[in-house]
XYZ file of N, CA and C in Angstrom:
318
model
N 0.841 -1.175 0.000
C 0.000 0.000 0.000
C 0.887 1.240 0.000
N 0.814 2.299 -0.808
C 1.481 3.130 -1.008
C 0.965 4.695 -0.314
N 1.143 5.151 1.004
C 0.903 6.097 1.500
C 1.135 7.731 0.592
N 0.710 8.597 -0.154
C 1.601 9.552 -0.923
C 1.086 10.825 0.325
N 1.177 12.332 -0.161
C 1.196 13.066 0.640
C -0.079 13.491 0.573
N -1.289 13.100 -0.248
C -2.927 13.582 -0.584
C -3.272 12.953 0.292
N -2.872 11.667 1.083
C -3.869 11.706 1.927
C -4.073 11.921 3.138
N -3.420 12.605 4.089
C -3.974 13.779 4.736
C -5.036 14.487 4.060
N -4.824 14.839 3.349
C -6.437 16.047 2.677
C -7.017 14.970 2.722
N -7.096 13.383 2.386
C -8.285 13.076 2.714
C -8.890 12.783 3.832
N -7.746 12.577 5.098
C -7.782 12.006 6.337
C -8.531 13.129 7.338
N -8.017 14.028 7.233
C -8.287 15.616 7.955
C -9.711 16.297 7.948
N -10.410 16.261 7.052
C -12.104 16.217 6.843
C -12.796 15.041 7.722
N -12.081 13.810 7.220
C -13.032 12.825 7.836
C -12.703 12.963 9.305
N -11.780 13.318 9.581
C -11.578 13.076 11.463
C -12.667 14.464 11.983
N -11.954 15.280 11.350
C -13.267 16.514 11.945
C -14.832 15.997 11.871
N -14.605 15.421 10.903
C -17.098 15.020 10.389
C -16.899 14.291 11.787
N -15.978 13.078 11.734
C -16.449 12.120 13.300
C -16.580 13.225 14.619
N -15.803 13.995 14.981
C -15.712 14.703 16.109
C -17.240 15.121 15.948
N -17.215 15.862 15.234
C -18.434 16.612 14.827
C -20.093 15.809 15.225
N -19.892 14.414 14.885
C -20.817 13.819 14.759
C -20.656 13.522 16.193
N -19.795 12.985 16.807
C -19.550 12.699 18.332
C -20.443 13.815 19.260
N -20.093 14.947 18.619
C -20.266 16.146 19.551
C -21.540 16.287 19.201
N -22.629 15.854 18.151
C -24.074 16.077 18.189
C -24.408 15.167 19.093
N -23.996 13.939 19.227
C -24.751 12.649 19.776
C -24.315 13.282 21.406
N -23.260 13.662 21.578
C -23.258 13.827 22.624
C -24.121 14.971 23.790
N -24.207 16.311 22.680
C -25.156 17.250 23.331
C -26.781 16.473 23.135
N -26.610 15.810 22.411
C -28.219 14.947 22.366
C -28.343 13.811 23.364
N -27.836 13.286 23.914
C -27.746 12.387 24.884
C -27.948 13.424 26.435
N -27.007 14.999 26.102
C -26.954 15.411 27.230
C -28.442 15.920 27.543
N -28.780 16.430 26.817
C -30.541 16.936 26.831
C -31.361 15.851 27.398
N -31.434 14.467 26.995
C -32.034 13.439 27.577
C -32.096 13.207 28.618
N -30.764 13.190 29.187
C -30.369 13.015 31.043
C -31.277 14.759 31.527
N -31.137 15.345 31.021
C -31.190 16.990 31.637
C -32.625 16.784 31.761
N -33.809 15.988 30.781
C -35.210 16.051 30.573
C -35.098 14.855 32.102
N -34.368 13.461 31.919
C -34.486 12.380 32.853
C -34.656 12.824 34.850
N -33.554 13.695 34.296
C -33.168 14.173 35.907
C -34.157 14.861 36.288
N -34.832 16.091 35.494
C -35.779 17.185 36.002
C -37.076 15.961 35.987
N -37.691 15.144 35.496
C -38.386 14.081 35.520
C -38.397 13.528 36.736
N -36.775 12.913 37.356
C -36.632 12.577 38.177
C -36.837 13.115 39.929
N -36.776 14.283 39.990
C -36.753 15.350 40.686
C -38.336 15.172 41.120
N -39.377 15.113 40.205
C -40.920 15.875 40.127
C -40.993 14.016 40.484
N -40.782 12.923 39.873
C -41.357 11.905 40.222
C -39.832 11.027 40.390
N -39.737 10.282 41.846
C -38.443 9.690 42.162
C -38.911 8.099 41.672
N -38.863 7.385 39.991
C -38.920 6.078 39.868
C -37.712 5.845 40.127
N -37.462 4.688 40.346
C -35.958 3.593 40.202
C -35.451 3.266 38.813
N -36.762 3.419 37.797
C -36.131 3.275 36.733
C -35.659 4.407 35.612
N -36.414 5.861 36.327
C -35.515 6.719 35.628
C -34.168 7.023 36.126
N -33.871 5.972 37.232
C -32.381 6.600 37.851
C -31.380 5.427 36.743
N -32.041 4.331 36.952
C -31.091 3.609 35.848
C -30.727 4.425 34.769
N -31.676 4.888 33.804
C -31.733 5.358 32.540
C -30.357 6.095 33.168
N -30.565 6.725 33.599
C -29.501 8.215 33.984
C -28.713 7.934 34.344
N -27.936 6.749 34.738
C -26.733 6.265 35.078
C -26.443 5.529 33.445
N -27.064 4.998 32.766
C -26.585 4.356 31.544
C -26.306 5.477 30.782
N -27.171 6.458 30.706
C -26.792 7.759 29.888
C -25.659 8.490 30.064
N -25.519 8.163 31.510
C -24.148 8.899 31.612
C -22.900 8.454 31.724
N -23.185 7.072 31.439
C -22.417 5.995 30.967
C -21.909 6.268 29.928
N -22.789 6.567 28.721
C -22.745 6.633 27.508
C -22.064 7.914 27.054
N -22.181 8.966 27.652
C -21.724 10.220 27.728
C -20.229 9.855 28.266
N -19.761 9.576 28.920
C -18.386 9.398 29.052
C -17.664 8.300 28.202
N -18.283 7.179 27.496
C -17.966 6.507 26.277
C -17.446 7.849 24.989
N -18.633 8.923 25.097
C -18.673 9.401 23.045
C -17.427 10.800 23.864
N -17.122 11.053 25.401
C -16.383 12.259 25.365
C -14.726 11.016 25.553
N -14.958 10.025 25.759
C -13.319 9.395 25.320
C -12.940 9.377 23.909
N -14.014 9.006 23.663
C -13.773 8.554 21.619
C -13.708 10.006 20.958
N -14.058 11.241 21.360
C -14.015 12.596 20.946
C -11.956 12.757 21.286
N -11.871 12.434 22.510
C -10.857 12.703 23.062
C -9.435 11.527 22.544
N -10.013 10.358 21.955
C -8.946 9.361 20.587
C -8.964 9.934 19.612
N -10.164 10.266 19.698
C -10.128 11.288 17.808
C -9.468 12.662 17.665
N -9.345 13.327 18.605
C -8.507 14.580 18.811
C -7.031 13.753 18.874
N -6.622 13.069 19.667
C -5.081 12.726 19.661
C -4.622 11.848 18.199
N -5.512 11.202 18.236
C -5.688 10.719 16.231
C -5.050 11.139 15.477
N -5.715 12.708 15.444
C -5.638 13.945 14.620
C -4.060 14.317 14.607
N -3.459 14.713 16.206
C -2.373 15.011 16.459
C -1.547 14.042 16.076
N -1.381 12.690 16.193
C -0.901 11.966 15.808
C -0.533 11.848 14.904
N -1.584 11.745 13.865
C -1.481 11.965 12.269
C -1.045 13.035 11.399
N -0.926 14.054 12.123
C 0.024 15.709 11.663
C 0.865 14.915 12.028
N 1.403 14.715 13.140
C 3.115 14.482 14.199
C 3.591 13.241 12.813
N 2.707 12.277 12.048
C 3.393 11.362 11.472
C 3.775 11.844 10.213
N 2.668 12.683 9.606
C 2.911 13.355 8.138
C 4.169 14.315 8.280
N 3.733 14.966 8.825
C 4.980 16.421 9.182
C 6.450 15.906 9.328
N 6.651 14.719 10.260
C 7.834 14.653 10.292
C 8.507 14.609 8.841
N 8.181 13.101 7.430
C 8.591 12.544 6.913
C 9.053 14.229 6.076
N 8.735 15.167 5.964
C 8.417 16.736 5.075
C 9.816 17.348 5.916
N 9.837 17.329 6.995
C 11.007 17.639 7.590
C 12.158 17.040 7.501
N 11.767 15.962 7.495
C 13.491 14.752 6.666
C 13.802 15.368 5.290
N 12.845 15.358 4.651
C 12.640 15.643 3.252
C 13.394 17.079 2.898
N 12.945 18.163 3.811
C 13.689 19.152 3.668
C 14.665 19.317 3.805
N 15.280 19.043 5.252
C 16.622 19.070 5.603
C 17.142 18.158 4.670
N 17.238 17.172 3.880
C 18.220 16.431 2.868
C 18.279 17.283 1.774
N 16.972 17.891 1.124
C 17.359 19.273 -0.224
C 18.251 20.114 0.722
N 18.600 19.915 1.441
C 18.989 21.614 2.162
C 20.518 21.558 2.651
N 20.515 19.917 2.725
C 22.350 19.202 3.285
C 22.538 19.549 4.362
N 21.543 19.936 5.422
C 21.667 20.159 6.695
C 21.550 18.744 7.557
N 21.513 18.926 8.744
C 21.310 17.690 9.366
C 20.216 17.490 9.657
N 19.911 16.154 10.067
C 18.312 15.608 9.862
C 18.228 15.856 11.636
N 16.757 16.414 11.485
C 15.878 16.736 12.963
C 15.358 15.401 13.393
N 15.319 15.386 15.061
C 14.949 14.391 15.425
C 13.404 13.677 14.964
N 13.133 12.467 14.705
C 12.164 11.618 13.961
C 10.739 12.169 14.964
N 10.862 12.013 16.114
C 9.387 12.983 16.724
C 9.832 14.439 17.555
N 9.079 15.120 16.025
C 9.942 16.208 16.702
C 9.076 16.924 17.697
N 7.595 16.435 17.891
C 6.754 16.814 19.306
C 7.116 16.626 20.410
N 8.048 15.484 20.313
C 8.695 15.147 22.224
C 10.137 16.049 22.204
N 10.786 16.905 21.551
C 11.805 17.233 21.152
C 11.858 19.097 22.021
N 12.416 19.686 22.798
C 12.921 21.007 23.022
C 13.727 21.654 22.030
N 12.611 22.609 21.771
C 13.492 23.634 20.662
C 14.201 24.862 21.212
């Protein structure tokens, strides 16, 4: 499989749509608990407390996977970027920068 440098442009859209989509499901889940709880408040069932513990179950599931998909992202600059920086410094006959240059003091 041959990685070239286009696909980032294609990678970089799709990671944002997922966040994006994460972050609807997630303010939509949050409204549910917000309707569950004020529900809960006016009438104390046992089974709207479940709901509201699974919901907020679920809510800390889609804010981890928001929070893989953000380091994803970083990840995937930190992997593209470097190989562009080898690349340069060899047109340039300088010396080559360290391979991650995010853990690196400039």
């Amino acid at each position: 499989m041959e990685i070239n440098l286009t696909t980032p442009a294609l990678l970089f859209p799709a990671i944002s749509l997922i966040l994006l989509a994460y972050t609807n499901r997630f303010l939509g889940i949050a409204t549910v608990v917000r309707n569950l709880s004020r529900d809960y408040r006016q009438r104390p069932l046992p089974s709207l407390l479940g709901q509201i513990r699974q919901l907020r179950y679920r809510l800390i599931l889609i804010r981890n996977m928001q929070a893989f998909g953000a380091a994803s992202a970083l990840s995937s600059l930190n992997f593209w970027v470097e190989p562009l920086q080898v690349h340069a410094n060899f047109a340039t006959n300088s010396k080559p920068q360290p391979q991650f240059f995010a853990l690196t003091r400039h």
